Short mmCIF file of C-alpha atoms in Angstrom, two decimals:
data_model
loop_
_atom_site.label_atom_id
_atom_site.label_comp_id
_atom_site.label_asym_id
_atom_site.label_seq_id
_atom_site.Cartn_x
_atom_site.Cartn_y
_atom_site.Cartn_z
CA MET A 1 203.61 32.56 -10.22
CA ALA A 2 202.15 34.72 -7.43
CA LYS A 3 205.63 35.02 -5.79
CA LEU A 4 207.02 36.21 -9.54
CA ASN A 5 204.21 38.67 -9.93
CA LEU A 6 205.09 40.22 -6.44
CA PHE A 7 208.83 40.44 -7.41
CA ILE A 8 207.95 42.26 -10.50
CA ARG A 9 205.62 44.74 -8.69
CA ILE A 10 208.77 45.37 -6.16
CA CYS A 11 211.15 46.08 -9.06
CA ILE A 12 208.73 48.40 -10.72
CA ALA A 13 208.31 50.16 -7.47
CA VAL A 14 212.13 50.27 -7.08
CA LEU A 15 212.39 51.73 -10.83
CA LEU A 16 209.75 54.49 -9.55
CA VAL A 17 211.87 55.56 -6.71
CA LEU A 18 215.00 55.82 -8.70
CA GLY A 19 213.21 57.61 -11.46
CA ILE A 20 211.84 60.19 -8.70
CA ILE A 21 215.42 60.58 -7.22
CA TYR A 22 216.76 61.42 -10.87
CA VAL A 23 213.81 64.07 -11.67
CA SER A 24 214.20 65.43 -8.31
CA SER A 25 218.18 65.97 -9.18
CA LEU A 26 217.38 67.85 -12.25
CA VAL A 27 215.15 70.43 -10.36
CA ASP A 28 217.72 70.64 -7.13
CA PHE A 29 216.76 74.68 -7.24
CA ILE A 30 213.27 73.79 -5.88
CA PHE A 31 214.98 72.07 -2.95
CA THR A 32 217.60 74.61 -2.24
CA PRO A 33 215.32 76.56 0.21
CA ILE A 34 214.24 73.54 2.07
CA ILE A 35 217.93 72.80 2.49
CA SER A 36 218.84 76.02 3.65
CA LEU A 37 215.96 75.98 6.25
CA PHE A 38 217.18 72.63 7.47
CA SER A 39 220.65 73.43 7.82
CA VAL A 40 219.43 76.40 10.22
CA VAL A 41 217.23 74.32 12.40
CA ILE A 42 218.98 70.97 12.28
CA VAL A 43 221.51 71.94 15.39
CA PRO A 44 218.90 73.29 17.59
CA LEU A 45 216.47 70.34 16.72
CA MET A 46 219.46 67.77 17.25
CA LEU A 47 220.01 69.31 20.65
CA ALA A 48 216.44 69.30 21.48
CA VAL A 49 215.91 65.54 20.35
CA PHE A 50 218.95 64.86 22.40
CA PHE A 51 218.06 66.43 25.73
CA TYR A 52 214.32 65.47 25.38
CA TYR A 53 215.21 61.57 25.56
CA LEU A 54 217.75 62.71 28.28
CA LEU A 55 215.27 64.61 30.50
CA ARG A 56 212.00 62.71 29.65
CA PRO A 57 212.38 60.14 32.36
CA LEU A 58 212.70 62.81 34.92
CA ILE A 59 209.80 64.88 33.82
CA ASP A 60 207.77 61.74 33.52
CA TYR A 61 208.65 60.86 37.33
CA LEU A 62 207.96 64.18 38.52
CA ALA A 63 204.44 64.37 36.54
CA SER A 64 203.58 60.92 38.23
CA ARG A 65 204.29 62.66 41.53
CA ARG A 66 201.23 64.79 40.48
CA LEU A 67 203.44 67.59 39.82
CA ASN A 68 202.21 69.80 36.80
CA ARG A 69 204.13 68.87 33.67
CA THR A 70 204.59 72.56 32.95
CA VAL A 71 206.19 73.42 36.33
CA ALA A 72 208.05 69.93 36.31
CA ILE A 73 209.90 71.36 32.99
CA LEU A 74 210.68 74.76 34.59
CA LEU A 75 212.04 73.30 37.74
CA VAL A 76 214.37 70.94 35.84
CA TYR A 77 215.72 74.06 33.80
CA LEU A 78 216.22 75.77 36.93
CA VAL A 79 218.47 72.90 38.29
CA ILE A 80 220.50 72.73 34.74
CA ALA A 81 220.80 76.67 35.31
CA VAL A 82 222.31 76.10 38.54
CA LEU A 83 224.65 73.25 37.37
CA LEU A 84 225.91 75.36 34.34
CA LEU A 85 226.48 78.18 36.98
CA GLY A 86 228.58 75.58 39.23
CA PHE A 87 230.34 74.41 35.93
CA THR A 88 231.17 77.70 35.27
CA VAL A 89 232.50 78.94 38.81
CA GLY A 90 234.18 75.47 39.59
CA VAL A 91 235.23 73.43 36.71
CA TRP A 92 235.49 76.11 33.86
CA PRO A 93 238.53 78.35 35.35
CA SER A 94 240.70 75.12 35.45
CA LEU A 95 239.65 74.08 31.87
CA GLN A 96 240.32 77.30 30.71
CA ASN A 97 243.76 77.77 31.92
CA GLN A 98 244.63 74.29 30.35
CA LEU A 99 243.12 75.44 27.38
CA VAL A 100 245.40 78.89 27.26
CA ASN A 101 248.34 77.04 28.21
CA LEU A 102 248.13 74.52 25.55
CA ALA A 103 247.53 77.34 22.84
CA ASN A 104 250.57 79.11 24.23
CA ASN A 105 252.72 75.98 24.40
CA MET A 106 251.57 74.21 20.86
CA PRO A 107 254.99 74.74 19.16
CA GLY A 108 256.71 73.60 22.08
CA VAL A 109 254.60 70.50 22.13
CA PHE A 110 255.71 69.68 18.55
CA ASN A 111 259.45 70.35 19.40
CA ALA A 112 259.01 68.19 22.67
CA VAL A 113 257.48 65.39 20.55
CA GLY A 114 260.45 65.54 17.99
CA GLU A 115 262.90 65.43 20.76
CA GLN A 116 261.27 62.42 22.53
CA LEU A 117 261.15 60.47 19.15
CA THR A 118 264.83 61.50 18.37
CA LYS A 119 265.92 59.86 21.87
CA LEU A 120 263.99 56.83 20.98
CA GLU A 121 265.73 56.38 17.68
CA ASP A 122 269.15 56.60 19.58
CA SER A 123 268.25 53.99 21.86
CA ASP A 124 270.01 50.61 21.34
CA LEU A 125 266.77 48.54 21.41
CA LEU A 126 265.10 50.60 18.57
CA SER A 127 268.13 51.02 16.48
CA LYS A 128 268.39 47.57 16.17
CA LEU A 129 264.89 47.09 15.16
CA ILE A 130 264.57 49.84 12.85
CA PRO A 131 266.52 49.96 9.38
CA ALA A 132 269.09 52.55 8.80
CA ASP A 133 267.39 54.01 5.90
CA MET A 134 264.26 54.80 7.96
CA ASN A 135 263.68 58.01 9.98
CA PRO A 136 260.48 57.27 12.12
CA ALA A 137 260.90 60.63 13.81
CA SER A 138 260.40 62.85 10.75
CA GLN A 139 257.59 60.18 9.31
CA LEU A 140 255.81 60.60 12.46
CA MET A 141 256.05 64.44 12.57
CA ASP A 142 254.94 64.51 9.00
CA TYR A 143 251.63 62.31 10.06
CA LEU A 144 251.15 64.79 12.98
CA ASN A 145 251.39 67.75 10.76
CA LYS A 146 248.85 66.13 8.70
CA GLY A 147 246.46 65.30 11.39
CA PHE A 148 246.98 68.64 12.88
CA SER A 149 245.80 70.36 9.24
CA LEU A 150 242.79 67.54 9.20
CA LEU A 151 242.03 68.34 12.94
CA THR A 152 241.88 71.98 12.08
CA VAL A 153 239.48 71.20 9.06
CA TYR A 154 237.10 69.54 11.24
CA VAL A 155 237.30 72.23 14.09
CA SER A 156 236.41 74.76 11.22
CA GLY A 157 233.47 72.55 10.41
CA LEU A 158 232.56 72.26 14.08
CA PHE A 159 232.52 75.73 14.44
CA SER A 160 230.26 76.15 11.48
CA PHE A 161 228.20 73.41 12.66
CA VAL A 162 227.34 75.88 15.75
CA SER A 163 227.99 79.10 13.90
CA ASN A 164 224.59 80.83 14.50
CA PHE A 165 224.77 80.61 18.32
CA ALA A 166 222.17 82.96 18.72
CA ILE A 167 219.54 80.64 16.86
CA VAL A 168 220.75 77.67 18.77
CA LEU A 169 220.60 79.46 22.12
CA PHE A 170 216.97 80.77 21.86
CA THR A 171 215.60 77.92 19.67
CA PHE A 172 216.64 75.06 21.30
CA PRO A 173 215.13 75.64 24.75
CA ILE A 174 211.89 76.35 23.34
CA LEU A 175 211.61 73.36 21.16
CA LEU A 176 212.85 71.28 23.97
CA PHE A 177 210.33 72.77 26.31
CA TYR A 178 207.25 71.98 23.88
CA MET A 179 208.64 68.39 23.13
CA LEU A 180 208.85 67.68 26.87
CA LYS A 181 205.46 69.26 27.49
CA GLU A 182 203.72 67.29 24.81
CA GLY A 183 205.36 64.03 26.11
CA GLY A 184 204.28 61.06 24.21
CA LYS A 185 201.58 62.74 22.09
CA PHE A 186 203.81 63.09 19.01
CA GLY A 187 203.72 59.13 18.41
CA ASP A 188 199.97 59.31 18.61
CA LYS A 189 199.83 61.97 16.18
CA LEU A 190 202.27 60.31 13.96
CA VAL A 191 200.29 57.08 13.88
CA SER A 192 197.05 59.09 13.12
CA PHE A 193 198.43 59.84 9.64
CA PHE A 194 198.47 55.78 8.74
CA PRO A 195 195.66 54.20 7.21
CA LYS A 196 193.29 52.79 10.03
CA ARG A 197 194.10 49.33 9.29
CA TYR A 198 197.60 49.79 9.91
CA HIS A 199 197.34 51.94 13.19
CA GLU A 200 198.47 49.02 15.50
CA GLU A 201 201.66 48.31 13.39
CA GLY A 202 202.25 51.88 13.36
CA ALA A 203 202.06 52.33 16.94
CA SER A 204 204.48 49.21 17.32
CA VAL A 205 206.90 50.69 15.16
CA VAL A 206 206.74 54.06 16.71
CA ALA A 207 206.86 52.53 20.09
CA GLU A 208 209.88 50.62 19.17
CA ILE A 209 211.94 53.57 17.71
CA ASP A 210 210.95 55.63 20.67
CA GLY A 211 212.38 52.88 22.93
CA VAL A 212 215.51 52.44 20.87
CA MET A 213 216.22 56.16 20.60
CA SER A 214 215.81 56.77 24.30
CA SER A 215 217.91 53.53 25.27
CA PHE A 216 220.64 54.67 22.80
CA ILE A 217 221.01 58.56 24.06
CA VAL A 218 220.46 57.82 27.47
CA GLY A 219 222.93 54.66 27.59
CA ARG A 220 225.50 56.75 25.44
CA VAL A 221 225.58 59.38 27.74
CA LEU A 222 226.17 56.87 30.83
CA VAL A 223 228.61 54.97 29.20
CA ASN A 224 230.89 58.18 28.24
CA LEU A 225 230.55 59.49 31.88
CA ALA A 226 231.65 56.27 33.10
CA LEU A 227 234.42 56.12 30.71
CA GLY A 228 235.34 59.78 31.56
CA VAL A 229 235.56 59.23 35.24
CA LEU A 230 237.83 56.14 34.77
CA MET A 231 240.15 57.70 32.18
CA TYR A 232 240.34 61.01 34.58
CA PHE A 233 241.42 59.26 37.63
CA GLY A 234 243.94 57.11 35.60
CA PHE A 235 245.41 60.22 34.11
CA LEU A 236 245.81 61.82 37.54
CA LEU A 237 247.65 58.40 38.75
CA ILE A 238 250.12 58.71 35.97
CA GLY A 239 250.45 62.23 36.03
CA LEU A 240 249.63 63.09 32.44
CA PRO A 241 249.50 66.74 31.64
CA TYR A 242 246.11 68.27 30.88
CA ALA A 243 244.12 65.62 32.32
CA LEU A 244 240.86 67.16 32.15
CA LEU A 245 241.11 68.82 29.09
CA LEU A 246 242.16 65.53 27.53
CA THR A 247 239.43 63.61 29.41
CA LEU A 248 236.75 65.86 28.13
CA VAL A 249 237.99 65.45 24.42
CA ALA A 250 237.89 61.85 25.00
CA VAL A 251 234.41 61.97 26.12
CA LEU A 252 232.94 64.13 23.54
CA MET A 253 235.03 62.17 20.70
CA ASN A 254 233.62 58.98 22.06
CA PHE A 255 230.00 60.03 21.03
CA ILE A 256 231.48 59.14 17.52
CA PRO A 257 231.20 55.42 17.25
CA PHE A 258 234.04 53.34 17.15
CA ILE A 259 236.18 56.07 15.18
CA GLY A 260 235.98 58.55 18.08
CA ALA A 261 237.77 56.29 20.52
CA ILE A 262 240.49 55.83 18.28
CA LEU A 263 241.12 59.70 17.25
CA SER A 264 240.84 60.73 21.14
CA THR A 265 243.82 58.34 21.63
CA VAL A 266 246.18 60.19 19.52
CA PRO A 267 246.37 63.49 21.69
CA ILE A 268 246.50 61.38 24.87
CA PHE A 269 249.54 59.61 23.65
CA ILE A 270 251.26 62.86 22.36
CA PHE A 271 251.08 64.73 25.50
CA GLY A 272 252.00 61.39 27.50
CA LEU A 273 255.25 61.22 25.03
CA ILE A 274 256.11 64.99 26.11
CA GLU A 275 256.40 63.75 29.56
CA SER A 276 258.57 60.71 29.17
CA PRO A 277 257.83 57.49 26.80
CA SER A 278 256.83 55.38 29.92
CA THR A 279 253.93 58.10 30.48
CA ALA A 280 252.93 57.58 26.80
CA ILE A 281 252.77 53.80 27.39
CA TRP A 282 250.95 53.96 30.82
CA SER A 283 248.37 56.46 28.99
CA ILE A 284 247.64 54.11 26.34
CA VAL A 285 247.12 51.41 29.09
CA VAL A 286 244.85 53.68 30.95
CA VAL A 287 242.73 54.23 27.85
CA LEU A 288 242.55 50.42 26.92
CA VAL A 289 241.67 49.41 30.43
CA ALA A 290 238.91 52.02 30.71
CA GLN A 291 237.67 51.23 27.29
CA GLN A 292 237.51 47.54 28.32
CA ILE A 293 235.53 48.10 31.03
CA GLN A 294 233.16 50.40 29.40
CA ASP A 295 232.77 47.81 26.45
CA ASN A 296 232.61 44.49 28.50
CA LEU A 297 231.14 45.82 31.84
CA VAL A 298 229.38 49.00 31.54
CA ALA A 299 227.98 48.86 27.87
CA PRO A 300 226.26 45.51 28.04
CA TYR A 301 224.74 46.48 31.28
CA ILE A 302 223.21 49.58 30.17
CA PHE A 303 222.23 48.84 26.27
CA GLY A 304 221.14 45.14 26.69
CA LYS A 305 220.35 44.25 23.21
CA SER A 306 219.04 47.77 22.13
CA MET A 307 222.56 48.29 20.45
CA ASP A 308 222.74 45.01 18.14
CA ILE A 309 224.75 46.67 15.19
CA HIS A 310 227.88 44.64 13.94
CA PRO A 311 231.18 46.80 14.59
CA LEU A 312 231.81 46.57 10.84
CA THR A 313 228.44 48.01 10.10
CA THR A 314 229.32 50.63 12.58
CA ILE A 315 232.57 51.50 10.62
CA ILE A 316 231.08 51.55 7.18
CA LEU A 317 227.92 53.90 8.82
CA VAL A 318 229.95 56.32 10.15
CA LEU A 319 232.53 56.32 7.15
CA ALA A 320 229.49 56.93 4.96
CA GLY A 321 227.98 59.62 7.08
CA GLY A 322 231.07 61.48 7.41
CA ASP A 323 231.45 61.31 3.72
CA PHE A 324 227.85 62.71 2.87
CA GLY A 325 227.19 65.07 5.79
CA GLY A 326 230.68 65.78 7.86
CA ILE A 327 230.01 66.09 11.47
CA ILE A 328 226.25 66.04 11.19
CA GLY A 329 226.24 62.89 9.52
CA ILE A 330 228.48 60.97 11.54
CA LEU A 331 226.32 62.13 14.56
CA LEU A 332 223.09 61.17 13.24
CA ILE A 333 224.05 58.05 11.18
CA ILE A 334 223.59 55.43 13.82
CA PRO A 335 220.35 56.65 14.89
CA VAL A 336 218.90 57.14 11.38
CA TYR A 337 220.20 53.52 10.52
CA MET A 338 218.30 51.93 13.73
CA MET A 339 215.03 53.91 12.46
CA LEU A 340 215.45 52.67 9.23
CA LYS A 341 216.01 49.08 10.31
CA ILE A 342 212.95 49.11 12.57
CA ILE A 343 210.71 50.35 9.73
CA THR A 344 212.30 48.19 7.16
CA VAL A 345 211.98 45.07 9.03
CA LYS A 346 208.09 46.10 9.86
CA LEU A 347 207.44 46.68 6.13
CA TYR A 348 209.14 43.49 4.97
CA GLU A 349 206.85 41.67 7.60
CA LEU A 350 203.62 43.27 6.61
CA PHE A 351 204.04 43.31 2.74
CA VAL A 352 206.63 40.71 1.72
CA ARG A 353 207.07 37.90 4.21
CA GLN A 354 203.48 37.30 4.85
CA ARG A 355 202.76 37.03 1.09
CA TRP A 356 205.59 34.95 0.20
CA GLU A 357 205.07 32.39 3.14
CA LYS A 358 201.44 32.18 2.58
CA GLU A 359 200.74 28.74 1.05
CA PRO A 360 198.56 28.56 -2.24
CA GLU A 361 195.19 27.38 -1.76
CA VAL A 362 194.45 23.78 -2.78
CA PRO A 363 191.34 23.58 -5.18
CA ALA A 364 188.47 21.40 -3.83
CA GLU A 365 187.80 18.05 -5.71
CA ALA A 366 184.77 17.50 -7.85
CA GLY A 367 182.32 15.78 -5.88
CA ASP A 368 183.44 16.82 -2.41
#
């Protein structure tokens, strides 16, 4: 009976939540200013959180060496500025030349791909495997054109994602500075809003979320850097054109779980095919070998059990995040899922599992 009453209360709570969501949809004009404000601050806030977890171990180490935390942050800022200057002087000219050459040669790229595909069609081996009524070259070119159009849409979304560059440039370092200066005080302030009897559980949840987020962000950066180094040297070894640019694209795309690795392989294969079919095959081999080393050697060592998410769940989450929030949704969906998972498990343990597993009291017999 007690379990039935608890089930009824849960159903009522769910219905109330759904009712609140429905009523909120009828008065969405009230939330329009909040959404507009959120769209303005989301980019610098995301960058601040990302670099907060990335730089916090270094700031904590410097603070443990009796260096003032503010001075430590300013020192790290100075080092980052020097690194950016070195990137601008040492790496950017080469990358810029590749970008300019790629933009100028883009029409020739599609023509070269078409020529290579035509040669493959005329080869004896493929002519025996491909039916006479099929034209894979034209079909693949159609797919490439559609893919290029889709890529243009996503690039446009990316530019709108960072459209207000001035706000990002000036807001993000300030937010990051105060987040690094406060250190772990955010968690304590958040726990203080909980009822006193749940302070211990709240602190446990906040600490677990903080640990998972730190492991996810730092681990993702290290894994992607390892992948980039492996791919770059592999591309140089096989003579792939635009090796630096393609490696940078692959590293950035790999921040999108699962799907990013597949999408980044397409331009690598295309530019390999421009050189020769053998270069295209070897480029795929380099990508597969680098990803296998990343997935089986580097990632398990860095992440451990912190990224216990089934691949199918990852695919569904990424697709849902892209559908609801575009690029921002894709980038945020995995961290949000991990936080909600931790909170849901803790709420279940506190309010459902303990009550359902609690055995009913046996009434005392008369005369005992």
